[in-house]
CSV table of C-alpha atoms in Angstrom, one decimal:
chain,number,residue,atom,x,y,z
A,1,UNK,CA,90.4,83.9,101.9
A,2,UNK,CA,89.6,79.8,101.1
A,3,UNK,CA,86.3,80.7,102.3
A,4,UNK,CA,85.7,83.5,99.8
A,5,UNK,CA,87.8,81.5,97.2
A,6,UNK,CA,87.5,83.0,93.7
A,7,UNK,CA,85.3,85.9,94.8
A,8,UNK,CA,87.2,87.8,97.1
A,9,UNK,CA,90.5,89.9,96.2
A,10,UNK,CA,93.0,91.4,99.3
A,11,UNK,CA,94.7,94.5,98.3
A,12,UNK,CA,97.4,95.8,100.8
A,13,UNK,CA,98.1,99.5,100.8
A,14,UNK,CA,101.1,100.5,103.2
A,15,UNK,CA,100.2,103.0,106.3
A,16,UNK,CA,103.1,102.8,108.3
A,17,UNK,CA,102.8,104.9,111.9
A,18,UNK,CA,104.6,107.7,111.2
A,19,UNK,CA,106.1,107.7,115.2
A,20,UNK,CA,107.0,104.4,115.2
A,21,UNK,CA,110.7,103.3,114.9
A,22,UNK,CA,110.4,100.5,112.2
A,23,UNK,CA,106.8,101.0,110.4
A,24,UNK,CA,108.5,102.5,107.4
A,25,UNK,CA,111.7,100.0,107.0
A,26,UNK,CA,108.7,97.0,107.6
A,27,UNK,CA,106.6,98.6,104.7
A,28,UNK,CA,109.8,98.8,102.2
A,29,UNK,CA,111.3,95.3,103.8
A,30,UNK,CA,107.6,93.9,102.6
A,31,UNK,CA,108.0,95.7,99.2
A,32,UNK,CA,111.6,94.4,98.4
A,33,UNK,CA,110.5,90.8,99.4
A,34,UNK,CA,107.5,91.1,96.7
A,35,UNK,CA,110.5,91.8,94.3
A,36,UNK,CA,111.8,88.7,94.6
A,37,UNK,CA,108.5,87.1,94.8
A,38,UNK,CA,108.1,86.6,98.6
A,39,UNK,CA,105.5,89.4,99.7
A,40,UNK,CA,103.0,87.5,101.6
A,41,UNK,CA,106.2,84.9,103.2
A,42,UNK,CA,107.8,88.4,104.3
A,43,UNK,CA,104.0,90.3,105.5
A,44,UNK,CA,103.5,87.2,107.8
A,45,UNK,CA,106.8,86.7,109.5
A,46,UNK,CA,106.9,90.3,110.5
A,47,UNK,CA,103.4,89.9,112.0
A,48,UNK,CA,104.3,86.9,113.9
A,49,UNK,CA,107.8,88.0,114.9
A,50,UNK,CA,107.5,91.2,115.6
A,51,UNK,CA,110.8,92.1,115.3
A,52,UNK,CA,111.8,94.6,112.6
A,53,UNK,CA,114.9,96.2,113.1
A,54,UNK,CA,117.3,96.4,110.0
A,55,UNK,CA,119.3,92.9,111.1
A,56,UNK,CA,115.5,91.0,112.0
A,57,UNK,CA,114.4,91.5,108.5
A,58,UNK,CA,117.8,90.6,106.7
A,59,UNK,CA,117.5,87.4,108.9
A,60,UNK,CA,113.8,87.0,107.6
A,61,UNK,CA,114.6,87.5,104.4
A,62,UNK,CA,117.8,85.1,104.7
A,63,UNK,CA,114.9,82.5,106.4
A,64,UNK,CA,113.2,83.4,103.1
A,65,UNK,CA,115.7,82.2,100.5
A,66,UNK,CA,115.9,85.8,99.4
A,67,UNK,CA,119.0,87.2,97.8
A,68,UNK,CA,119.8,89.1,100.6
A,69,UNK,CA,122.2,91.6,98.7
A,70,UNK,CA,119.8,92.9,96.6
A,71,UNK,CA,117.2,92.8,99.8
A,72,UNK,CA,119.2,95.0,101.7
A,73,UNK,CA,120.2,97.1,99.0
A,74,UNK,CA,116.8,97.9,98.1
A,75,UNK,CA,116.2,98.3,101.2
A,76,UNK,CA,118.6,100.8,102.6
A,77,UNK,CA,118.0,102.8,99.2
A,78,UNK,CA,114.8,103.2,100.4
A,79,UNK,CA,113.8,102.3,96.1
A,80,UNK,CA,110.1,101.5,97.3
A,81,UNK,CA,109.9,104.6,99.6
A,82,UNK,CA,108.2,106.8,97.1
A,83,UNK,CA,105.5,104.1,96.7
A,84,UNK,CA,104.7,103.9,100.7
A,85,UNK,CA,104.7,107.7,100.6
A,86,UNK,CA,102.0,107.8,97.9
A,87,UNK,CA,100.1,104.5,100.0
A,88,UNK,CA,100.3,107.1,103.0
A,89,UNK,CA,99.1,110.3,101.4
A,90,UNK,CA,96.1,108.2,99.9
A,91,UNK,CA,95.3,107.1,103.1
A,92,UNK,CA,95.3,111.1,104.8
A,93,UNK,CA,93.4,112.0,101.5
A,94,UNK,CA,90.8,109.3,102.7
A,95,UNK,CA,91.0,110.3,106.6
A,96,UNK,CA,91.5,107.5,107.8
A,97,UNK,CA,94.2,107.5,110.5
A,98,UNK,CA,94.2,103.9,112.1
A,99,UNK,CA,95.6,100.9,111.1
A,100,UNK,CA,93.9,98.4,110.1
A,101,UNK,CA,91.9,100.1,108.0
A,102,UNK,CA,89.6,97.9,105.6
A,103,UNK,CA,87.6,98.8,102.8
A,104,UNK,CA,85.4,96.3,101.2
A,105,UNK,CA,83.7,97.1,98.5
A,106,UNK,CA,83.5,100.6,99.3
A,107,UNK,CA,82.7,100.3,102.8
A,108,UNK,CA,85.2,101.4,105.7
A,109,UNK,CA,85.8,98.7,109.0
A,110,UNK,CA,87.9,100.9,111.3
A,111,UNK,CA,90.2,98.7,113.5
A,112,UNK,CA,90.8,94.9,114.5
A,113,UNK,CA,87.3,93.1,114.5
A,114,UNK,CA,85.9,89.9,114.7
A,115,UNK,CA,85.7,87.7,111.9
A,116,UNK,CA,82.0,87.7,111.8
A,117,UNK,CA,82.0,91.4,111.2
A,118,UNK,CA,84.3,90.3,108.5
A,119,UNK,CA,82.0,87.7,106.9
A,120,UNK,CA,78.8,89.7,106.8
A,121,UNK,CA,80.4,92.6,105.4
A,122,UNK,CA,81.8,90.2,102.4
A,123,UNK,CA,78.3,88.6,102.2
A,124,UNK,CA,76.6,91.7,101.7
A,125,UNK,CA,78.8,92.6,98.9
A,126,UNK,CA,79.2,89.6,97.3
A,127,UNK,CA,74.9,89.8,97.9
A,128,UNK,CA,74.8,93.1,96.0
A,129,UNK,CA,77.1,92.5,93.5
A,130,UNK,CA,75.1,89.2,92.6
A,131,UNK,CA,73.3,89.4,89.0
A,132,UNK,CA,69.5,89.5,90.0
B,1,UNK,CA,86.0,102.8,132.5
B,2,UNK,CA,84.7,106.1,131.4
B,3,UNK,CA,87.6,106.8,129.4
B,4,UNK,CA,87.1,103.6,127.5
B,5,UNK,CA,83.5,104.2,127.1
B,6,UNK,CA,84.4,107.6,125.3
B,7,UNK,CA,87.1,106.0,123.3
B,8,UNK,CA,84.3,103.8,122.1
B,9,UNK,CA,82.2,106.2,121.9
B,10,UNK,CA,84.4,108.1,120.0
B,11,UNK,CA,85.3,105.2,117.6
B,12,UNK,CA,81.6,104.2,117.1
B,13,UNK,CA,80.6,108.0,116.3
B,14,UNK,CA,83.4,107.7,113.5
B,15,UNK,CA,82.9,104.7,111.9
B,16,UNK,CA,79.1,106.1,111.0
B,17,UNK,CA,80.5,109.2,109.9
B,18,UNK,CA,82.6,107.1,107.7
B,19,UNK,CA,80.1,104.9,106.4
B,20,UNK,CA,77.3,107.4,106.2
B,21,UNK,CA,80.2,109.2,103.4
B,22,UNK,CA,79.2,106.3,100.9
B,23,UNK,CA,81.3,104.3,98.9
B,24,UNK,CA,85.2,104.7,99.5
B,25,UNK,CA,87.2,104.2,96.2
B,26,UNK,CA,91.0,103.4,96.2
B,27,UNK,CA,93.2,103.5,93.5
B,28,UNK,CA,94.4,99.6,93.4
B,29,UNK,CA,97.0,99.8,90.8
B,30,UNK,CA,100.1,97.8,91.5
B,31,UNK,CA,99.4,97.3,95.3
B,32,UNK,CA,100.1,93.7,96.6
B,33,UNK,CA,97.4,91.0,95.9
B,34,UNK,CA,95.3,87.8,97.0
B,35,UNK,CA,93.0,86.3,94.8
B,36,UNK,CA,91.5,86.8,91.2
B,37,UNK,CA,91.4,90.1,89.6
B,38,UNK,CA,87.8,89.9,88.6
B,39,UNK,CA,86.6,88.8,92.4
B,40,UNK,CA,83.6,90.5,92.8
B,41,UNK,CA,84.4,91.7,96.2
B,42,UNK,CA,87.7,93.5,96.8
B,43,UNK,CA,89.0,94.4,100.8
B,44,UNK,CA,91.4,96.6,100.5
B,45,UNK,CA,93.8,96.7,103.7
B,46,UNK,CA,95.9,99.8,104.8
B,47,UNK,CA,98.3,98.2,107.1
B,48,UNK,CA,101.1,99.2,109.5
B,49,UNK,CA,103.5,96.3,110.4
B,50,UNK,CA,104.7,97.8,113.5
């Protein structure tokens, strides 16, 4: 992202694995951080902790300096479900079915991939997108 | 081995499918954000944090 700084915009969209235990809770525990202004803080401690059971993310949001309350009351009213249901059907109604799925500028990088891959594809839309 | 060489294969064969479709748009509105609203280039990441 510094690299790209000013020309380069990263949009999440939830796809939570439907057969896993906590993909869901982690998608709304990521959406009632945002609410209190913490999205990005919450998106990287569950990627680095890998714990997300109901008690890991109160204690990640309590790390957080979130009002906890109102975290885990949004959270077990499932308030942001309906928008990680819509992120989901967008994703079937695009057919993709991994995660992470990337689209940059239109074009679709299936899986985990090197930062190269990363780069070029970002050149070659920041190349096409360049007044001539 | 083979198996992995027709997982990749597999993976390989879908990812031109995919980009031989064209242009993929998403619907952005409200999603969480990084960086400017007019960047020129915009990656858009369907995640799973499990």
């Amino acid at each position: 992202m510094h690299e790209y700084q000013g020309r380069l915009r990263l949009v999440i969209k939830h796809y939570p694995y439907r057969y896993r235990d906590y993909s869901a809770l982690a998608a709304q525990a990521s959406e009632a951080a945002r609410a209190q202004g913490k999205f990005w803080e919450m998106h990287d401690l569950m990627l680095s902790r890998k714990q997300l059971d109901r008690s890991s993310l109160a204690a990640y949001a309590r790390e957080l300096n979130l009002d906890v309350t109102r975290f885990l009351r949004e959270l077990d009213s499932q308030m942001y479900l309906p928008q990680i249901k819509a992120d989901f059907a967008l994703a079937r109604q695009l057919d993709f079915f991994q995660t992470p799925t990337f689209v940059i500028n239109g074009r679709v990088l299936v899986g985990e991939r090197p930062i190269e891959m990363f780069r070029q594809l970002i050149d070659q839309a920041l190349a096409e997108v360049a007044p001539q | 081995m083979r198996r992995h060489a027709l997982t990749f294969f597999c993976w390989l064969l879908l990812s031109l499918l995919l980009m031989a479709a064209g242009p993929v748009q998403v619907p952005l509105d409200g999603a969480p954000a990084l960086g400017p609203a007019d960047a020129p280039v915009v990656m858009v990441e369907f995640i799973d944090f499990q």
